[in-house]
């Protein structure tokens, strides 16, 4: 009472309010519990009691700190996947949901065994749950409920009539996808965004109308990916922002504040699609590509293009993401030329044949297998694609240009006036675009020359580092390279190329293994 008087409230008024509260809840509260609730409304701090009796049909607004054996019914407004963390050698799991009734909302922490309902994808926003034996406490200045070992949580089919519908709590539009078939699950990764580094996962799913959709799971919602699998048929509900970016026809959705995933069914789907034979393009948004590394050239904008081959065809993979560029650039490339690689989670570019690009989830798995070298055939007539051939021919034509990339930020740079140079020790990587055109027995060949020192030394008498030096001195090496190649062209000097013959779009492609001028 001292605390109440200090706040300037009349003792009689306070007791009257307590009585009113007791009547309102139908005599289910004892005088102490009612006093606590009234005191809370008045903004008076009363010492928490640890022995409150079971309170039935209590409203969220009535909850004060320190209550035990609470019983409350509310509508689920958000479900977050369990967060797993480690403390003192123990694994701790907690899933947060948000509950609402006609008086307000309250966050609820579900501890084991109640995290299971979320892990099994059993709870959806809009569901009404009844919780027994919860405790109230303050967490970071906010009141919340803890549902732990001694508690119970039940989804109830016939909610009390005074539980408002979902729309009452969420102002934004709620999107519902039912019977979404999950095809791919891209695990959480960190990515740099305008709002700083954020975690993101993605699912590729198909609607019952056979439309592929992508759902981006941001922040703590990325951990849904841990509980999802290809073949899950799910109910997705929540605030989803639809983005139809660029030329892509795939609808993309980004999750907002309120979201849940409920499992409806499980079906058989091919979990991971790996393309080894480039003739077939899978009907998927995310898939894996396997092949040997056959080249590297500058790409559009800040990208690099990695050439991969299945042994018969050439595919180009546009490396958009830093992580991917980092993994193939420079000396790593030289060592890995001809090496087999599985690139996971890539996308097709606008359904263009053999054109792919990296995604935020792309990972490179280098294999311990390299392109097999054999004795090259000298006969063009009866050679099969994918076989090794030796061609001796003068240079008919060429195209050459160089792009430079920063070894720190992997952006294309145009002069030494680049921020990274001022701030730290960085290297510049010259990645030329270099193609040779040859003719032999009325067949036209194009040779994509990879950024490999020994090839540059043989062809131009200078390694790639020369190109880099030119750049650092603010000079363009193109005219020198052109001079050397024009001379070779004019003199009719023969080039001997031992390489793998591939099917190109217009001409035959020759992926060089060895190349040298012969006099
Ligand atoms: Zn940089």
Coordinates of C-alpha atoms and ligand atoms in Angstrom, one line a residue:
X1 CA 0.0 0.0 0.0
X2 CA 2.9 2.3 0.6
X3 CA 3.9 2.0 -3.0
X4 CA 0.3 2.8 -4.1
X5 CA 0.2 5.9 -1.8
X6 CA 3.5 7.1 -3.1
X7 CA 2.1 7.2 -6.5
X8 CA -0.6 9.5 -5.2
X9 CA -3.5 7.1 -5.4
X10 CA -6.2 6.9 -2.8
X11 CA -6.2 3.7 -0.8
X12 CA -10.0 3.3 -1.1
X13 CA -10.0 3.9 -4.8
X14 CA -7.3 1.3 -5.2
X15 CA -9.3 -1.3 -3.2
X16 CA -12.4 -0.6 -5.2
X17 CA -10.5 -1.1 -8.5
X18 CA -9.1 -4.4 -7.2
X19 CA -12.6 -5.6 -6.3
X20 CA -13.8 -4.6 -9.8
X21 CA -11.0 -6.5 -11.4
X22 CA -11.9 -9.6 -9.3
X23 CA -15.5 -9.4 -10.5
X24 CA -14.5 -8.8 -14.1
X25 CA -12.5 -12.0 -14.2
X26 CA -15.3 -13.8 -12.5
X27 CA -13.9 -14.5 -9.1
X28 CA -10.9 -16.4 -10.5
X29 CA -8.4 -14.1 -9.1
X30 CA -7.5 -13.8 -5.4
X31 CA -7.2 -10.4 -3.9
X32 CA -3.4 -10.3 -4.2
X33 CA -3.3 -11.2 -7.9
X34 CA -6.0 -8.7 -8.6
X35 CA -4.1 -6.1 -6.7
X36 CA -1.0 -6.8 -8.7
X37 CA -2.9 -6.4 -12.0
X38 CA -4.5 -3.1 -10.9
X39 CA -1.2 -1.9 -9.7
X40 CA 0.4 -2.7 -13.0
X41 CA -2.3 -0.6 -14.8
X42 CA -1.7 2.3 -12.5
X43 CA 2.0 2.0 -13.1
X44 CA 2.9 1.1 -9.6
X45 CA 5.7 -1.4 -8.9
X46 CA 4.6 -4.1 -6.5
X47 CA 7.0 -6.8 -5.4
X48 CA 6.4 -9.9 -7.6
X49 CA 4.7 -12.8 -5.9
X50 CA 5.9 -16.4 -6.6
X51 CA 2.8 -18.3 -5.4
X52 CA -0.1 -17.0 -7.5
X53 CA -2.9 -19.4 -7.9
X54 CA -3.8 -20.7 -11.3
X55 CA -5.5 -18.0 -13.1
X56 CA -8.0 -18.8 -15.8
X57 CA -9.1 -16.7 -18.7
X58 CA -6.7 -14.1 -18.0
X59 CA -6.1 -11.4 -20.6
X60 CA -2.7 -10.4 -21.9
X61 CA -3.1 -6.9 -20.6
X62 CA -3.5 -8.4 -17.1
X63 CA -0.1 -10.1 -17.1
X64 CA 2.5 -8.7 -14.7
X65 CA 6.1 -9.7 -14.1
X66 CA 6.7 -12.8 -11.9
X67 CA 3.5 -14.7 -12.4
X68 CA 3.7 -18.5 -12.4
X69 CA 1.2 -21.1 -13.5
X70 CA -0.4 -18.7 -15.9
X71 CA -3.1 -19.9 -18.3
X72 CA -3.7 -17.9 -21.4
X73 CA -5.4 -18.3 -24.8
X74 CA -4.4 -16.3 -27.8
X75 CA -4.0 -16.2 -31.5
X76 CA -0.5 -16.9 -33.0
X77 CA 0.7 -13.8 -34.8
X78 CA 4.2 -14.8 -35.6
X79 CA 6.3 -18.0 -35.4
X80 CA 10.1 -17.9 -35.5
X81 CA 12.2 -21.0 -36.0
X82 CA 14.2 -22.2 -33.0
X83 CA 17.4 -20.5 -32.3
X84 CA 20.1 -22.8 -31.1
X85 CA 22.9 -21.5 -29.0
X86 CA 25.5 -22.9 -26.7
X87 CA 26.1 -22.0 -23.1
X88 CA 28.5 -23.7 -20.7
X89 CA 28.8 -26.7 -23.0
X90 CA 25.1 -27.1 -23.2
X91 CA 22.9 -26.7 -26.3
X92 CA 20.0 -24.3 -25.7
X93 CA 17.1 -24.0 -28.0
X94 CA 14.3 -21.5 -28.0
X95 CA 11.6 -20.6 -30.4
X96 CA 9.8 -17.2 -30.2
X97 CA 6.2 -16.8 -31.1
X98 CA 3.9 -13.8 -30.7
X99 CA 0.5 -14.2 -29.1
X100 CA -2.4 -11.8 -29.2
X101 CA -5.9 -11.5 -27.7
X102 CA -8.4 -8.6 -27.6
X103 CA -6.3 -6.7 -25.0
X104 CA -2.9 -6.9 -26.7
X105 CA 0.1 -9.0 -27.7
X106 CA 2.9 -10.7 -25.8
X107 CA 6.0 -12.5 -27.0
X108 CA 6.2 -16.2 -25.9
X109 CA 9.4 -18.1 -25.6
X110 CA 9.0 -21.8 -26.3
X111 CA 11.7 -23.9 -24.6
X112 CA 12.1 -27.7 -25.1
X113 CA 10.0 -29.8 -25.3
X114 CA 7.8 -27.1 -26.8
X115 CA 10.3 -26.1 -29.5
X116 CA 9.3 -29.4 -31.2
X117 CA 6.0 -28.1 -32.4
X118 CA 7.9 -25.5 -34.4
X119 CA 10.6 -27.8 -35.5
X120 CA 8.0 -30.2 -36.8
X121 CA 6.5 -27.3 -38.6
X122 CA 3.3 -27.7 -36.7
X123 CA 2.3 -24.1 -35.9
X124 CA 0.9 -21.5 -38.2
X125 CA 0.1 -17.9 -37.7
X126 CA -3.7 -17.6 -37.2
X127 CA -3.8 -20.8 -35.0
X128 CA -5.3 -20.3 -31.6
X129 CA -3.3 -21.8 -28.8
X130 CA -4.0 -22.4 -25.1
X131 CA -1.0 -22.3 -22.8
X132 CA -1.0 -23.8 -19.3
X133 CA 1.6 -23.2 -16.6
X134 CA 3.5 -20.4 -18.2
X135 CA 5.6 -18.0 -16.3
X136 CA 5.8 -14.3 -16.9
X137 CA 9.1 -12.4 -16.8
X138 CA 10.8 -9.4 -18.1
X139 CA 13.3 -9.8 -20.9
X140 CA 15.2 -6.7 -22.1
X141 CA 12.5 -4.5 -20.4
X142 CA 9.8 -6.3 -22.2
X143 CA 7.3 -8.6 -20.6
X144 CA 7.2 -12.1 -22.0
X145 CA 5.9 -15.6 -21.3
X146 CA 8.1 -18.6 -20.9
X147 CA 6.7 -22.0 -21.8
X148 CA 9.0 -24.7 -20.6
X149 CA 9.1 -28.2 -19.2
X150 CA 6.2 -27.9 -16.8
X151 CA 4.0 -26.1 -19.3
X152 CA 1.6 -27.2 -21.9
X153 CA 0.7 -25.8 -25.2
X154 CA -2.3 -26.8 -27.3
X155 CA -3.8 -25.7 -30.6
X156 CA -7.5 -25.3 -30.0
X157 CA -10.0 -25.8 -32.8
X158 CA -12.8 -23.8 -31.2
X159 CA -11.3 -20.6 -29.9
X160 CA -13.2 -18.4 -27.5
X161 CA -15.4 -15.9 -29.5
X162 CA -13.6 -12.9 -28.2
X163 CA -10.2 -13.8 -29.9
X164 CA -9.9 -11.4 -32.8
X165 CA -9.0 -12.6 -36.3
X166 CA -5.4 -12.3 -37.6
X167 CA -6.2 -9.1 -39.5
X168 CA -6.9 -7.4 -36.2
X169 CA -3.2 -7.7 -35.3
X170 CA -1.4 -7.4 -38.6
X171 CA -2.0 -4.2 -40.6
X172 CA -0.1 -5.4 -43.7
X173 CA -1.6 -7.8 -46.2
X174 CA -1.2 -11.4 -45.3
X175 CA -0.2 -13.8 -48.1
X176 CA -1.2 -17.4 -47.9
X177 CA 0.3 -20.1 -50.0
X178 CA -1.1 -23.5 -49.5
X179 CA 0.2 -26.8 -50.9
X180 CA 3.6 -25.2 -51.9
X181 CA 6.0 -28.0 -52.9
X182 CA 9.5 -27.3 -51.8
X183 CA 12.1 -28.2 -54.4
X184 CA 15.3 -26.6 -53.1
X185 CA 16.4 -25.3 -49.8
X186 CA 19.3 -22.8 -49.8
X187 CA 20.9 -22.7 -46.3
X188 CA 21.4 -19.4 -44.4
X189 CA 24.4 -17.3 -45.5
X190 CA 25.5 -13.9 -44.5
X191 CA 25.3 -11.2 -47.1
X192 CA 26.0 -7.5 -47.3
X193 CA 23.0 -5.3 -47.8
X194 CA 22.1 -1.7 -47.7
X195 CA 21.2 -2.3 -44.0
X196 CA 24.5 -4.0 -43.1
X197 CA 25.3 -7.7 -43.0
X198 CA 22.2 -9.8 -42.9
X199 CA 21.5 -13.5 -42.9
X200 CA 19.4 -15.0 -45.7
X201 CA 18.2 -18.3 -46.8
X202 CA 15.9 -19.1 -49.7
X203 CA 13.5 -21.8 -50.7
X204 CA 12.4 -22.7 -54.2
X205 CA 8.9 -24.0 -54.3
X206 CA 6.2 -24.8 -56.8
X207 CA 2.6 -23.7 -56.5
X208 CA -0.2 -26.1 -57.2
X209 CA -0.5 -24.2 -60.5
X210 CA 3.1 -25.2 -61.3
X211 CA 4.6 -21.8 -60.9
X212 CA 8.1 -21.6 -59.5
X213 CA 8.5 -19.2 -56.6
X214 CA 11.4 -18.1 -54.5
X215 CA 10.9 -17.2 -50.9
X216 CA 13.7 -15.2 -49.3
X217 CA 14.0 -15.8 -45.5
X218 CA 15.8 -12.9 -43.9
X219 CA 17.3 -12.5 -40.4
X220 CA 16.3 -15.0 -37.8
X221 CA 13.7 -16.4 -40.2
X222 CA 16.6 -17.8 -42.3
X223 CA 16.8 -20.6 -39.7
X224 CA 13.5 -22.0 -41.1
X225 CA 15.8 -23.6 -43.7
X226 CA 17.2 -26.0 -41.1
X227 CA 13.8 -27.6 -40.7
X228 CA 12.7 -27.6 -44.4
X229 CA 13.4 -30.2 -47.0
X230 CA 12.8 -30.7 -50.7
X231 CA 9.5 -32.7 -50.8
X232 CA 7.8 -30.9 -48.0
X233 CA 4.4 -29.6 -48.9
X234 CA 3.8 -26.5 -46.8
X235 CA 1.4 -23.8 -45.8
X236 CA 3.1 -20.5 -45.9
X237 CA 1.4 -17.6 -44.2
X238 CA 2.5 -14.1 -43.4
X239 CA 3.7 -10.8 -44.7
X240 CA 5.5 -11.4 -47.9
X241 CA 6.7 -8.6 -50.2
X242 CA 6.6 -9.6 -53.8
X243 CA 9.5 -8.4 -56.0
X244 CA 9.5 -9.1 -59.7
X245 CA 13.0 -7.9 -60.3
X246 CA 14.5 -7.3 -63.8
X247 CA 13.8 -9.6 -66.7
X248 CA 13.2 -12.6 -64.5
X249 CA 9.8 -14.1 -64.7
X250 CA 10.2 -15.9 -61.3
X251 CA 8.1 -14.3 -58.6
X252 CA 10.2 -13.6 -55.6
X253 CA 8.9 -13.1 -52.1
X254 CA 10.7 -11.6 -49.1
X255 CA 9.5 -12.4 -45.6
X256 CA 8.4 -9.6 -43.3
X257 CA 7.8 -9.4 -39.6
X258 CA 5.0 -12.0 -39.3
X259 CA 5.5 -15.3 -40.9
X260 CA 5.1 -19.0 -40.4
X261 CA 5.5 -22.3 -42.2
X262 CA 3.3 -25.4 -41.5
X263 CA 3.9 -28.8 -42.9
X264 CA 0.9 -30.4 -44.7
X265 CA 2.4 -33.4 -46.4
X266 CA 5.6 -34.9 -47.7
X267 CA 6.1 -36.1 -51.3
X268 CA 9.0 -37.5 -53.3
X269 CA 11.1 -35.0 -55.3
X270 CA 14.7 -35.1 -56.6
X271 CA 16.5 -33.4 -53.8
X272 CA 19.5 -32.1 -55.5
X273 CA 19.7 -31.8 -59.3
X274 CA 23.3 -31.9 -60.6
X275 CA 23.8 -31.3 -64.3
X276 CA 26.7 -33.3 -65.7
X277 CA 25.6 -33.5 -69.3
X278 CA 25.0 -30.0 -70.5
X279 CA 22.5 -31.0 -73.2
X280 CA 19.7 -31.1 -70.6
X281 CA 18.6 -28.1 -68.6
X282 CA 16.7 -29.0 -65.4
X283 CA 13.3 -27.5 -64.7
X284 CA 14.5 -26.0 -61.5
X285 CA 15.6 -22.5 -60.3
X286 CA 18.5 -23.7 -58.2
X287 CA 20.7 -26.6 -59.2
X288 CA 24.3 -27.7 -59.4
X289 CA 26.6 -27.9 -62.3
X290 CA 29.5 -30.2 -62.7
X291 CA 32.4 -29.8 -65.2
X292 CA 36.0 -29.0 -65.7
X293 CA 37.3 -25.5 -65.6
X294 CA 37.9 -24.4 -69.2
X295 CA 38.5 -20.6 -69.0
X296 CA 38.0 -17.3 -67.2
X297 CA 37.1 -14.0 -68.9
X298 CA 35.8 -10.7 -67.7
X299 CA 32.0 -10.5 -67.5
X300 CA 29.6 -7.6 -67.7
X301 CA 29.7 -5.0 -64.9
X302 CA 31.8 -6.3 -62.0
X303 CA 31.4 -9.9 -62.9
X304 CA 33.8 -12.6 -64.1
X305 CA 32.8 -15.4 -66.3
X306 CA 34.0 -18.9 -65.6
X307 CA 33.9 -21.4 -68.5
X308 CA 33.0 -24.9 -67.6
X309 CA 32.8 -27.9 -69.8
X310 CA 31.1 -31.3 -69.5
X311 CA 33.6 -32.6 -72.1
X312 CA 31.4 -31.9 -75.1
X313 CA 29.9 -28.4 -74.6
X314 CA 31.0 -25.2 -73.0
X315 CA 28.9 -23.4 -70.3
X316 CA 29.5 -20.0 -69.0
X317 CA 28.9 -19.2 -65.4
X318 CA 28.7 -15.5 -64.5
X319 CA 30.4 -15.0 -61.1
X320 CA 28.4 -12.2 -59.6
X321 CA 29.1 -12.7 -55.9
X322 CA 32.3 -11.8 -54.2
X323 CA 32.7 -15.2 -52.6
X324 CA 32.6 -16.9 -55.9
X325 CA 35.0 -14.5 -57.5
X326 CA 37.4 -15.0 -54.6
X327 CA 37.4 -18.7 -55.1
X328 CA 38.5 -18.8 -58.8
X329 CA 40.6 -15.7 -59.2
X330 CA 44.2 -15.4 -60.0
X331 CA 46.8 -18.0 -59.0
X332 CA 44.0 -20.2 -57.8
X333 CA 42.7 -20.2 -61.3
X334 CA 46.0 -21.2 -62.8
X335 CA 46.2 -24.2 -60.4
X336 CA 42.7 -25.3 -61.1
X337 CA 42.5 -25.0 -64.8
X338 CA 41.2 -28.3 -66.1
X339 CA 40.1 -29.4 -62.7
X340 CA 36.6 -30.8 -62.1
X341 CA 34.3 -28.7 -60.1
X342 CA 30.8 -28.9 -58.8
X343 CA 29.2 -25.5 -58.4
X344 CA 26.2 -25.7 -56.1
X345 CA 23.1 -23.6 -56.1
X346 CA 23.4 -21.7 -59.4
X347 CA 20.7 -20.3 -61.6
X348 CA 20.1 -20.3 -65.3
X349 CA 20.2 -16.8 -67.0
X350 CA 16.8 -16.0 -68.6
X351 CA 16.5 -19.7 -69.8
X352 CA 19.4 -19.0 -72.1
X353 CA 21.2 -22.2 -73.1
X354 CA 24.3 -22.9 -71.1
X355 CA 24.4 -19.5 -69.5
X356 CA 24.3 -19.6 -65.7
X357 CA 25.0 -17.3 -62.8
X358 CA 25.9 -17.6 -59.2
X359 CA 23.5 -16.9 -56.4
X360 CA 24.1 -15.8 -52.8
X361 CA 24.2 -19.5 -51.9
X362 CA 26.7 -20.7 -54.5
X363 CA 29.5 -22.9 -53.3
X364 CA 32.4 -24.4 -55.2
X365 CA 33.4 -27.9 -54.5
X366 CA 36.7 -28.6 -56.2
X367 CA 37.2 -32.3 -57.0
X368 CA 40.5 -34.1 -57.0
X369 CA 40.0 -35.0 -60.6
X370 CA 41.5 -33.2 -63.6
X371 CA 40.8 -33.3 -67.3
X372 CA 42.5 -36.4 -68.7
X373 CA 45.1 -35.8 -71.2
X374 CA 45.7 -38.2 -74.0
X375 CA 47.7 -38.5 -77.2
X376 CA 46.1 -35.9 -79.5
X377 CA 44.7 -36.9 -82.8
X378 CA 45.9 -35.0 -85.9
X379 CA 42.9 -35.8 -88.1
X380 CA 40.1 -33.3 -88.0
X381 CA 37.8 -35.3 -90.2
X382 CA 36.9 -38.1 -87.9
X383 CA 37.4 -36.5 -84.5
X384 CA 34.6 -36.6 -82.0
X385 CA 33.7 -33.7 -79.8
X386 CA 35.4 -34.0 -76.5
X387 CA 38.5 -35.6 -77.9
X388 CA 42.0 -34.1 -77.9
X389 CA 43.3 -32.7 -81.1
X390 CA 46.6 -31.1 -82.3
X391 CA 46.2 -28.3 -84.7
X392 CA 48.9 -26.4 -86.4
X393 CA 47.7 -23.3 -88.1
X394 CA 48.6 -19.6 -88.5
X395 CA 46.5 -17.0 -86.5
X396 CA 43.7 -15.9 -88.8
X397 CA 42.4 -13.3 -86.3
X398 CA 42.2 -12.5 -82.6
X399 CA 40.3 -10.4 -80.1
X400 CA 42.0 -9.0 -77.1
X401 CA 41.1 -6.7 -74.2
X402 CA 42.0 -6.7 -70.5
X403 CA 39.9 -6.0 -67.4
X404 CA 41.5 -5.5 -64.0
X405 CA 40.1 -6.6 -60.7
X406 CA 40.9 -5.6 -57.2
X407 CA 42.1 -8.5 -55.0
X408 CA 40.3 -7.1 -52.0
X409 CA 36.8 -6.1 -53.2
X410 CA 36.8 -8.0 -56.5
X411 CA 35.4 -5.1 -58.3
X412 CA 36.5 -4.2 -61.8
X413 CA 38.9 -1.2 -61.5
X414 CA 39.8 1.3 -64.2
X415 CA 42.7 3.1 -62.6
X416 CA 44.9 3.0 -59.6
X417 CA 42.7 5.6 -58.1
X418 CA 40.7 3.0 -56.3
X419 CA 39.8 3.3 -52.7
X420 CA 41.2 -0.1 -51.6
X421 CA 44.7 0.9 -52.8
X422 CA 44.8 3.8 -50.4
X423 CA 43.6 1.8 -47.5
X424 CA 45.4 -1.5 -47.7
X425 CA 47.9 -3.7 -49.5
X426 CA 46.0 -5.0 -52.5
X427 CA 46.9 -6.6 -55.7
X428 CA 45.5 -6.1 -59.1
X429 CA 44.5 -9.0 -61.2
X430 CA 44.5 -8.8 -65.0
X431 CA 41.8 -10.9 -66.5
X432 CA 42.0 -10.6 -70.3
X433 CA 39.4 -11.4 -72.8
X434 CA 41.5 -13.2 -75.3
X435 CA 40.4 -15.3 -78.2
X436 CA 42.3 -16.7 -81.2
X437 CA 40.6 -17.6 -84.5
X438 CA 42.1 -20.3 -86.6
X439 CA 41.1 -22.1 -89.8
X440 CA 42.1 -25.6 -90.7
X441 CA 40.7 -27.8 -93.5
X442 CA 37.8 -25.4 -94.0
X443 CA 36.9 -25.7 -90.3
X444 CA 36.9 -22.6 -88.2
X445 CA 38.1 -22.8 -84.7
X446 CA 38.0 -20.4 -81.8
X447 CA 40.5 -20.7 -78.9
X448 CA 39.5 -19.0 -75.7
X449 CA 42.9 -18.3 -74.1
X450 CA 42.7 -18.6 -70.3
X451 CA 44.6 -16.3 -68.0
X452 CA 47.5 -18.6 -67.5
X453 CA 51.0 -17.3 -67.4
X454 CA 52.7 -20.0 -69.5
X455 CA 50.2 -19.4 -72.4
X456 CA 50.9 -15.7 -72.3
X457 CA 54.6 -16.2 -72.2
X458 CA 54.4 -18.5 -75.3
X459 CA 52.1 -16.2 -77.2
X460 CA 53.2 -12.7 -76.2
X461 CA 56.5 -13.2 -74.5
X462 CA 55.1 -11.7 -71.4
X463 CA 53.3 -13.0 -68.4
X464 CA 50.1 -11.7 -66.9
X465 CA 52.1 -9.8 -64.3
X466 CA 53.3 -7.5 -67.2
X467 CA 49.8 -6.6 -67.9
X468 CA 49.3 -5.7 -64.2
X469 CA 52.5 -3.6 -64.2
X470 CA 51.2 -1.6 -67.2
X471 CA 48.0 -1.0 -65.3
X472 CA 49.8 0.2 -62.2
X473 CA 51.7 2.7 -64.4
X474 CA 48.4 3.9 -65.8
X475 CA 49.1 2.5 -69.2
X476 CA 47.1 0.3 -71.5
X477 CA 49.0 -2.8 -72.8
X478 CA 46.4 -3.4 -75.5
X479 CA 48.4 -1.7 -78.3
X480 CA 51.5 -3.7 -77.5
X481 CA 49.7 -7.0 -77.4
X482 CA 48.0 -6.0 -80.7
X483 CA 51.4 -5.2 -82.2
X484 CA 52.8 -8.6 -81.3
X485 CA 49.8 -10.5 -82.5
X486 CA 49.5 -8.5 -85.7
X487 CA 53.1 -9.3 -86.5
X488 CA 52.5 -13.0 -85.9
X489 CA 49.5 -12.8 -88.1
X490 CA 51.3 -11.0 -90.9
X491 CA 54.3 -13.4 -90.8
X492 CA 52.0 -16.4 -91.1
X493 CA 53.9 -18.0 -88.2
X494 CA 52.2 -21.2 -87.2
X495 CA 50.7 -21.9 -83.9
X496 CA 50.6 -25.4 -82.5
X497 CA 47.6 -26.0 -80.2
X498 CA 46.9 -29.2 -78.4
X499 CA 43.4 -29.0 -76.9
X500 CA 40.0 -30.4 -76.4
X501 CA 37.5 -30.0 -79.2
X502 CA 34.1 -28.7 -78.1
X503 CA 30.8 -27.8 -79.7
X504 CA 30.6 -24.0 -80.0
X505 CA 27.6 -21.9 -81.0
X506 CA 29.0 -21.0 -84.5
X507 CA 32.5 -22.4 -84.6
X508 CA 34.3 -25.3 -83.1
X509 CA 35.9 -24.5 -79.8
X510 CA 39.3 -25.6 -78.8
X511 CA 40.2 -25.5 -75.1
X512 CA 44.0 -25.3 -75.0
X513 CA 46.1 -27.7 -73.0
X514 CA 49.4 -26.7 -74.7
X515 CA 50.1 -24.0 -77.1
X516 CA 53.2 -22.6 -78.7
X517 CA 54.5 -21.0 -81.9
X518 CA 56.5 -23.2 -84.2
X519 CA 59.0 -21.8 -86.6
Ligands
LIG1 ZN1 38.9 -2.9 -54.1

